CSV table of C-alpha atoms in Angstrom, one decimal:
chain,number,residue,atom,x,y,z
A,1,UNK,CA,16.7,34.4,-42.4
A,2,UNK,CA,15.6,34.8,-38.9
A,3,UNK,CA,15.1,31.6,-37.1
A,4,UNK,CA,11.6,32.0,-36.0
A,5,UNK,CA,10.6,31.6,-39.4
A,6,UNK,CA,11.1,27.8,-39.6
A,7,UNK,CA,9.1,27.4,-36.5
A,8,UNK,CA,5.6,26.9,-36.2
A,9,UNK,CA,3.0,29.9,-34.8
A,10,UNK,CA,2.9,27.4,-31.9
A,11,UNK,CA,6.2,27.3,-31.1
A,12,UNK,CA,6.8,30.9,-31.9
A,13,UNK,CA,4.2,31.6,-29.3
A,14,UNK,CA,6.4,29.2,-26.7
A,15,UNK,CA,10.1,30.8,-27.4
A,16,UNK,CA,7.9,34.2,-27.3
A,17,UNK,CA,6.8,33.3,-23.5
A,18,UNK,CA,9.9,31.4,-22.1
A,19,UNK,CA,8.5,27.8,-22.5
A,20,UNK,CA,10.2,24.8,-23.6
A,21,UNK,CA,9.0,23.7,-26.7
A,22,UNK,CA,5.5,22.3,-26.5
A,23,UNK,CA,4.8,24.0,-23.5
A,24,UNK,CA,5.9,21.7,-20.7
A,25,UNK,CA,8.2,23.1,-18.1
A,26,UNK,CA,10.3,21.1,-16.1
A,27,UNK,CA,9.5,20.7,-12.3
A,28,UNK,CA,11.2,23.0,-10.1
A,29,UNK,CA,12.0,20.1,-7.7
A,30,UNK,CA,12.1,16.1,-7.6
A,31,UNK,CA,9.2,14.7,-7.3
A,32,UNK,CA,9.9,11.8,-5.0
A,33,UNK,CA,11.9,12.8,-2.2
A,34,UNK,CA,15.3,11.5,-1.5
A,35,UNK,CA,14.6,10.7,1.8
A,36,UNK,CA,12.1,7.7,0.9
A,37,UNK,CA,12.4,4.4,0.2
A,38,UNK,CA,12.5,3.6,-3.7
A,39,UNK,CA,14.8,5.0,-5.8
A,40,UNK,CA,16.2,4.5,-9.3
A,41,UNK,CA,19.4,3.6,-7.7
A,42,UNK,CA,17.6,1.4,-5.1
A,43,UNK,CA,14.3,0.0,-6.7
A,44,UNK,CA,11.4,-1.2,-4.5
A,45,UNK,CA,12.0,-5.6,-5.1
A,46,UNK,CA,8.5,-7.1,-5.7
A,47,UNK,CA,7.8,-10.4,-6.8
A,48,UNK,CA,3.8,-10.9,-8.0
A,49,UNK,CA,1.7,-13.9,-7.5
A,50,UNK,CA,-1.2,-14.2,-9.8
A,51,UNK,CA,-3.1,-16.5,-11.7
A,52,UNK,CA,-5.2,-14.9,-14.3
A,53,UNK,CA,-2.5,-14.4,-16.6
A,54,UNK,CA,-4.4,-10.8,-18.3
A,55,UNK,CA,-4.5,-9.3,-14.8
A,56,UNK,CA,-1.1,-10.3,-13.6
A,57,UNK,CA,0.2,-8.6,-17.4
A,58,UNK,CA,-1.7,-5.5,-16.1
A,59,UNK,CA,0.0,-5.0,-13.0
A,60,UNK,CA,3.6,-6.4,-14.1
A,61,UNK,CA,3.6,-3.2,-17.1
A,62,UNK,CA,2.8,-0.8,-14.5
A,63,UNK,CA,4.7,-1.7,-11.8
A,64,UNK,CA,7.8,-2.0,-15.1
A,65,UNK,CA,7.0,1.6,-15.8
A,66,UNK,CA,7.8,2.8,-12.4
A,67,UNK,CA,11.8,3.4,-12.2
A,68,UNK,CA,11.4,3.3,-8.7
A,69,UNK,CA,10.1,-0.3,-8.5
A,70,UNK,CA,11.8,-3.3,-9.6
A,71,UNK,CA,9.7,-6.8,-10.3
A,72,UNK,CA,12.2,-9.5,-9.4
A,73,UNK,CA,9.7,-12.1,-10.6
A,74,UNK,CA,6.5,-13.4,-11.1
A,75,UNK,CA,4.4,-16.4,-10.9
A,76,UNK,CA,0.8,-18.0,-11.2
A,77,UNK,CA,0.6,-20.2,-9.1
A,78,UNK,CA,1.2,-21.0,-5.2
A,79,UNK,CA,4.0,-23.6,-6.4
A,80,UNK,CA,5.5,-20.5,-8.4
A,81,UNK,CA,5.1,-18.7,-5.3
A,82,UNK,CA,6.8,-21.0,-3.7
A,83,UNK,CA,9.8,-21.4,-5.5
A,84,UNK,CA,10.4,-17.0,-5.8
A,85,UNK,CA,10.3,-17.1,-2.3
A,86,UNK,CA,13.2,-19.5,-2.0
A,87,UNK,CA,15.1,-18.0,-4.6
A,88,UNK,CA,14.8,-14.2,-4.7
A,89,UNK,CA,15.4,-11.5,-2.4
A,90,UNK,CA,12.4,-8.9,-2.3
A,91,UNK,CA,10.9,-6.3,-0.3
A,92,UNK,CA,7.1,-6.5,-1.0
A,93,UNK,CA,4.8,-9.8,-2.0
A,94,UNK,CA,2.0,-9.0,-4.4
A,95,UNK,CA,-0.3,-12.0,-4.5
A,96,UNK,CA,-3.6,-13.3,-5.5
A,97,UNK,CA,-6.0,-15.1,-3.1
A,98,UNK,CA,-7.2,-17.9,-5.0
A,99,UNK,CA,-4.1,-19.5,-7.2
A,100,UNK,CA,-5.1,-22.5,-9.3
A,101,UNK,CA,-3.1,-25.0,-6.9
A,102,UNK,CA,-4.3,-23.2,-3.4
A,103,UNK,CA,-4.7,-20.1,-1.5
A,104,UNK,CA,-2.9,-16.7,-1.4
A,105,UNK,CA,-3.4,-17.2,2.8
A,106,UNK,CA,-0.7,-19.9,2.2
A,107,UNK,CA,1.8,-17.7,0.3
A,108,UNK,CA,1.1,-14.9,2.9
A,109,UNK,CA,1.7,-17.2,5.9
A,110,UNK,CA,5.0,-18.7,4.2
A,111,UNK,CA,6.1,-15.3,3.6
A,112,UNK,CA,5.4,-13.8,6.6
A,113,UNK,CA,7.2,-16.7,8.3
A,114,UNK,CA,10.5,-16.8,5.9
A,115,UNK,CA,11.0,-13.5,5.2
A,116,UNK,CA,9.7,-11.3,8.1
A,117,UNK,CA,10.5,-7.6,7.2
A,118,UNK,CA,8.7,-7.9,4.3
A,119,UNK,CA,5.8,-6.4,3.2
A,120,UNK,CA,2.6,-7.8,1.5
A,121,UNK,CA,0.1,-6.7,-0.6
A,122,UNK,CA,-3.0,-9.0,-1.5
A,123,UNK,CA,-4.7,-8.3,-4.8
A,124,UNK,CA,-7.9,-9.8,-4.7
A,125,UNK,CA,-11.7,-9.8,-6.6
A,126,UNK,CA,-12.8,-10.8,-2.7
A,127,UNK,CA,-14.0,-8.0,-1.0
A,128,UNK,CA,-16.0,-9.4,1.6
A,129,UNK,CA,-14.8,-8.5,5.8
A,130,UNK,CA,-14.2,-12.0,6.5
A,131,UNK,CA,-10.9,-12.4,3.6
A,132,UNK,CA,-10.0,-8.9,4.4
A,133,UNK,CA,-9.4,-9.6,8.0
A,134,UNK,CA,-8.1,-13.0,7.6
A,135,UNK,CA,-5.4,-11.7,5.1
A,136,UNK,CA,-4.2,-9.1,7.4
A,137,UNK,CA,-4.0,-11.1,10.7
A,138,UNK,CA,-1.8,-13.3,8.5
A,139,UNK,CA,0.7,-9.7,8.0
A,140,UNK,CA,-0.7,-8.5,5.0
A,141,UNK,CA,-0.1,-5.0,5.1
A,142,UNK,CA,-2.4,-3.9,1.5
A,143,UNK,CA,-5.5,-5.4,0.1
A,144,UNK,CA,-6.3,-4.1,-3.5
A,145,UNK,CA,-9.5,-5.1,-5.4
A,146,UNK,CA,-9.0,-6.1,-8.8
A,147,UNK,CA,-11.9,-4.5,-10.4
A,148,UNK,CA,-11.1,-1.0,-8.6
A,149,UNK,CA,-10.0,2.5,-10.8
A,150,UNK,CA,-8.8,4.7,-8.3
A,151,UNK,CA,-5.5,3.3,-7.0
A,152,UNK,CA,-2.5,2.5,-8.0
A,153,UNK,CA,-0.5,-0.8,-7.8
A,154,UNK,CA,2.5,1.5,-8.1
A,155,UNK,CA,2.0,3.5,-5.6
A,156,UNK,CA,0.9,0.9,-3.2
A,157,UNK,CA,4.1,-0.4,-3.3
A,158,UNK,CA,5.8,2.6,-2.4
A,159,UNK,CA,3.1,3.2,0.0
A,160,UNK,CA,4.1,0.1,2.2
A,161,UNK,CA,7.3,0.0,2.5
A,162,UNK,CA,7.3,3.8,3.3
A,163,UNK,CA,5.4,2.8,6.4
A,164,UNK,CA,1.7,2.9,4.7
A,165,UNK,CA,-1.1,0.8,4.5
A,166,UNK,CA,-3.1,0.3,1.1
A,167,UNK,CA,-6.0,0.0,0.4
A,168,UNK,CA,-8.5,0.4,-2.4
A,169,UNK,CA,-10.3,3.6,-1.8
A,170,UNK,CA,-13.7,2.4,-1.4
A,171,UNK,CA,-12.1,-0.4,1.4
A,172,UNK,CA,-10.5,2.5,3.3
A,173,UNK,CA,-14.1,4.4,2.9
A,174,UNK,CA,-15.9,1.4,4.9
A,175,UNK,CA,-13.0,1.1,7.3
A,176,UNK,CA,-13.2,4.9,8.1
A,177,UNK,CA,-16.9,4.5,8.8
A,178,UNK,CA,-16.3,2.0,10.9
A,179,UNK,CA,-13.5,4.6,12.8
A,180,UNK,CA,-16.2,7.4,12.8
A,181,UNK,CA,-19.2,4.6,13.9
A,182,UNK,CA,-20.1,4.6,17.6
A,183,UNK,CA,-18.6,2.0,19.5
A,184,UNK,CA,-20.8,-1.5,19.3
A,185,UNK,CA,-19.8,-3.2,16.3
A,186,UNK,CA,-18.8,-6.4,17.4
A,187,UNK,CA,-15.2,-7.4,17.5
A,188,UNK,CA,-12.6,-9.7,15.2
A,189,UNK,CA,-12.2,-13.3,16.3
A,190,UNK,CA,-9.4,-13.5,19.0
A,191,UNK,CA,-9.5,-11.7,22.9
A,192,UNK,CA,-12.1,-8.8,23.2
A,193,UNK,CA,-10.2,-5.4,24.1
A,194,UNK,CA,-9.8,-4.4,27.9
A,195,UNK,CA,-9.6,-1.2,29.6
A,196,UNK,CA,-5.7,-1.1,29.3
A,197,UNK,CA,-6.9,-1.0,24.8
A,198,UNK,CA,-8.7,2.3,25.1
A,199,UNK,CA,-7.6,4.9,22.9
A,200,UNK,CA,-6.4,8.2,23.0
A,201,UNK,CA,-7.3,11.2,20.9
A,202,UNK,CA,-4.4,11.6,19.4
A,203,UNK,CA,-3.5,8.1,18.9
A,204,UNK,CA,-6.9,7.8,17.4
A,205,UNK,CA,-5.6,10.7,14.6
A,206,UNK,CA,-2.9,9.0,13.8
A,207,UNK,CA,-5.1,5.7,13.0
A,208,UNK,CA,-7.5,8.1,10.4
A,209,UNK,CA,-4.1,8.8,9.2
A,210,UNK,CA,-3.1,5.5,8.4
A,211,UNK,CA,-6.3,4.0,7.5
A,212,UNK,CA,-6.2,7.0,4.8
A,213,UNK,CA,-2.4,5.5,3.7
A,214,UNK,CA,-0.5,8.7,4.9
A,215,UNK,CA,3.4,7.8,5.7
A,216,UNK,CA,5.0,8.5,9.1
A,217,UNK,CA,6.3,12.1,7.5
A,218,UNK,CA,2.9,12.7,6.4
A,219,UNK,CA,1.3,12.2,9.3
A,220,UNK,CA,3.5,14.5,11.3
A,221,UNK,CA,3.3,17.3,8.7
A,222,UNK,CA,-0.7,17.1,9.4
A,223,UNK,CA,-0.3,17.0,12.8
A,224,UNK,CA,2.6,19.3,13.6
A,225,UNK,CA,4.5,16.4,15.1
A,226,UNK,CA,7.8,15.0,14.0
A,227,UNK,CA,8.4,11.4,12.9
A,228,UNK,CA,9.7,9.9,15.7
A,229,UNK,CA,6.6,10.8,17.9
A,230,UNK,CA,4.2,9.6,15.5
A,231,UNK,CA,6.1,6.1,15.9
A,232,UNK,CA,6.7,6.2,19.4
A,233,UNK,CA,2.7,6.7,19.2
A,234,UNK,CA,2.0,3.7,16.8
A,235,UNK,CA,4.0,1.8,19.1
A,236,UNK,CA,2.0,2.5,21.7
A,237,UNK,CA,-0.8,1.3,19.8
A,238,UNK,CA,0.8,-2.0,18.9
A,239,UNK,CA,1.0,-2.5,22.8
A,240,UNK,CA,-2.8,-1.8,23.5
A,241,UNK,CA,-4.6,-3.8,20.2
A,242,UNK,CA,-1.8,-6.1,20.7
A,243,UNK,CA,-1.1,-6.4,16.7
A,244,UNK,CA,1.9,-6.2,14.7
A,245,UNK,CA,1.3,-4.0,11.9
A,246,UNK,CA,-0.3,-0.7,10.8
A,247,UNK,CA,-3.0,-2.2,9.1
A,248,UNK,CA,-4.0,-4.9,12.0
A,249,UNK,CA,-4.2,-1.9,14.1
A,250,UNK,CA,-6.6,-0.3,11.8
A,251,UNK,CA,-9.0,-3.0,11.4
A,252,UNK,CA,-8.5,-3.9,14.7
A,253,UNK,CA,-10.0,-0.8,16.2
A,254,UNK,CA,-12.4,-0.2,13.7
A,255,UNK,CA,-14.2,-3.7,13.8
A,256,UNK,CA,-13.6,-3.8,17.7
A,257,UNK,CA,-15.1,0.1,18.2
A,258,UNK,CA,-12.9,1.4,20.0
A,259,UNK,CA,-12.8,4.2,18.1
């Protein structure tokens, strides 16, 4: 008896037209380069802070799904922060700003201060300018709102320590206003820009670009640039905003207008 008659007219129809079985084809190619950082056989370490136990369950299953990401541990409180910064090794911080027992700033500072190539990603129902910008002059390099649908904690991981910054879509929206405002706004707290801070056109790309949570390959594919100049550029822009990380640039020079 042929074979095709113990299949189904569905699956007849698939060995008929080359597919697989139910249709799905394999991809042609991997879909997460090799040259990144955050592979099975080098996870992405995180260690999450949060104290709403639901929300912290949430993001602990995703990130869990994710083969590229490892969670090395996790915690509810800033004593709990505390104590997985002394006692694990990790490459990004995922932390709440109000913990039962103190602040996220806390954990960011202590973080920032013990483990310095680390990256940091706040996850937060705060939204307003003044934590945003208080959380990344501290070195956070994300800020995540709790109560948004289009992102990814996932992906934000990968996002930062591929040399991204991320931020919840509608975040990045008001921050990219801000970029495409007329200068006036008034600046952050700290010295006001000088003449030496001014901008140029191209450096002022590359901040849309990173505002928009492009990686340094990214942005040099868009801009028909290799890697190596768009850092040499972002360097350049450290040295003028006098900041220390992608995303202090960004809301640097938007809240300051400069550009």
């Amino acid at each position: 008896m042929p074979d095709n008659a113990h299949r189904s007219p569905e699956e007849q129809a698939d060995a008929r037209s080359g597919y697989p079985p139910g249709g799905v084809c394999p991809p042609t190619q991997p879909l997460w380069p090799g040259f990144l950082t955050g592979q099975e056989g080098a996870p992405v370490r995180v260690l999450l802070v949060d104290d709403d136990s639901f929300m912290r369950r949430v993001i602990a299953q995703e990130l869990l799904s994710d083969l590229r990401i490892q969670l090395e541990g996790q915690g509810g409180s800033l004593r709990d922060g505390r104590r997985l910064l002394a006692t694990h090794e990790f490459d990004v911080l995922m932390v709440d700003l109000r913990l039962g027992d103190g602040t996220g700033f806390e954990l960011i500072r202590e973080a920032s201060k013990q483990h310095p190539g680390c990256e940091i990603i706040v996850i937060s129902a705060l939204e307003d300018e003044t934590h945003v910008m208080h959380a990344v002059e501290l070195g956070a390099t994300g800020y995540l709102l709790k109560d948004a649908w289009l992102q990814s904690f996932a992906q934000a991981v990968l996002q930062v320590v591929n040399g991204g910054a991320a931020i919840t879509p509608r975040l990045a929206r008001r921050l990219l206003s801000r970029l495409s405002a007329r200068p006036g706004s008034p600046p952050p707290a700290g010295d006001p820009p000088t003449r030496e801070a001014t901008l140029t056109t191209r450096e002022c790309e590359i901040l849309r670009c990173v505002a928009r949570g492009q990686v340094t390959e990214e942005i040099g594919v868009q801009l028909g640039i290799s890697g190596q100049t768009v850092n040499a550029h972002i360097k350049n822009i450290y040295k003028k905003l006098h900041v220390h990380s992608r995303a202090q640039a960004v809301s640097y020079a938007a809240y300051s207008g400069l550009i």
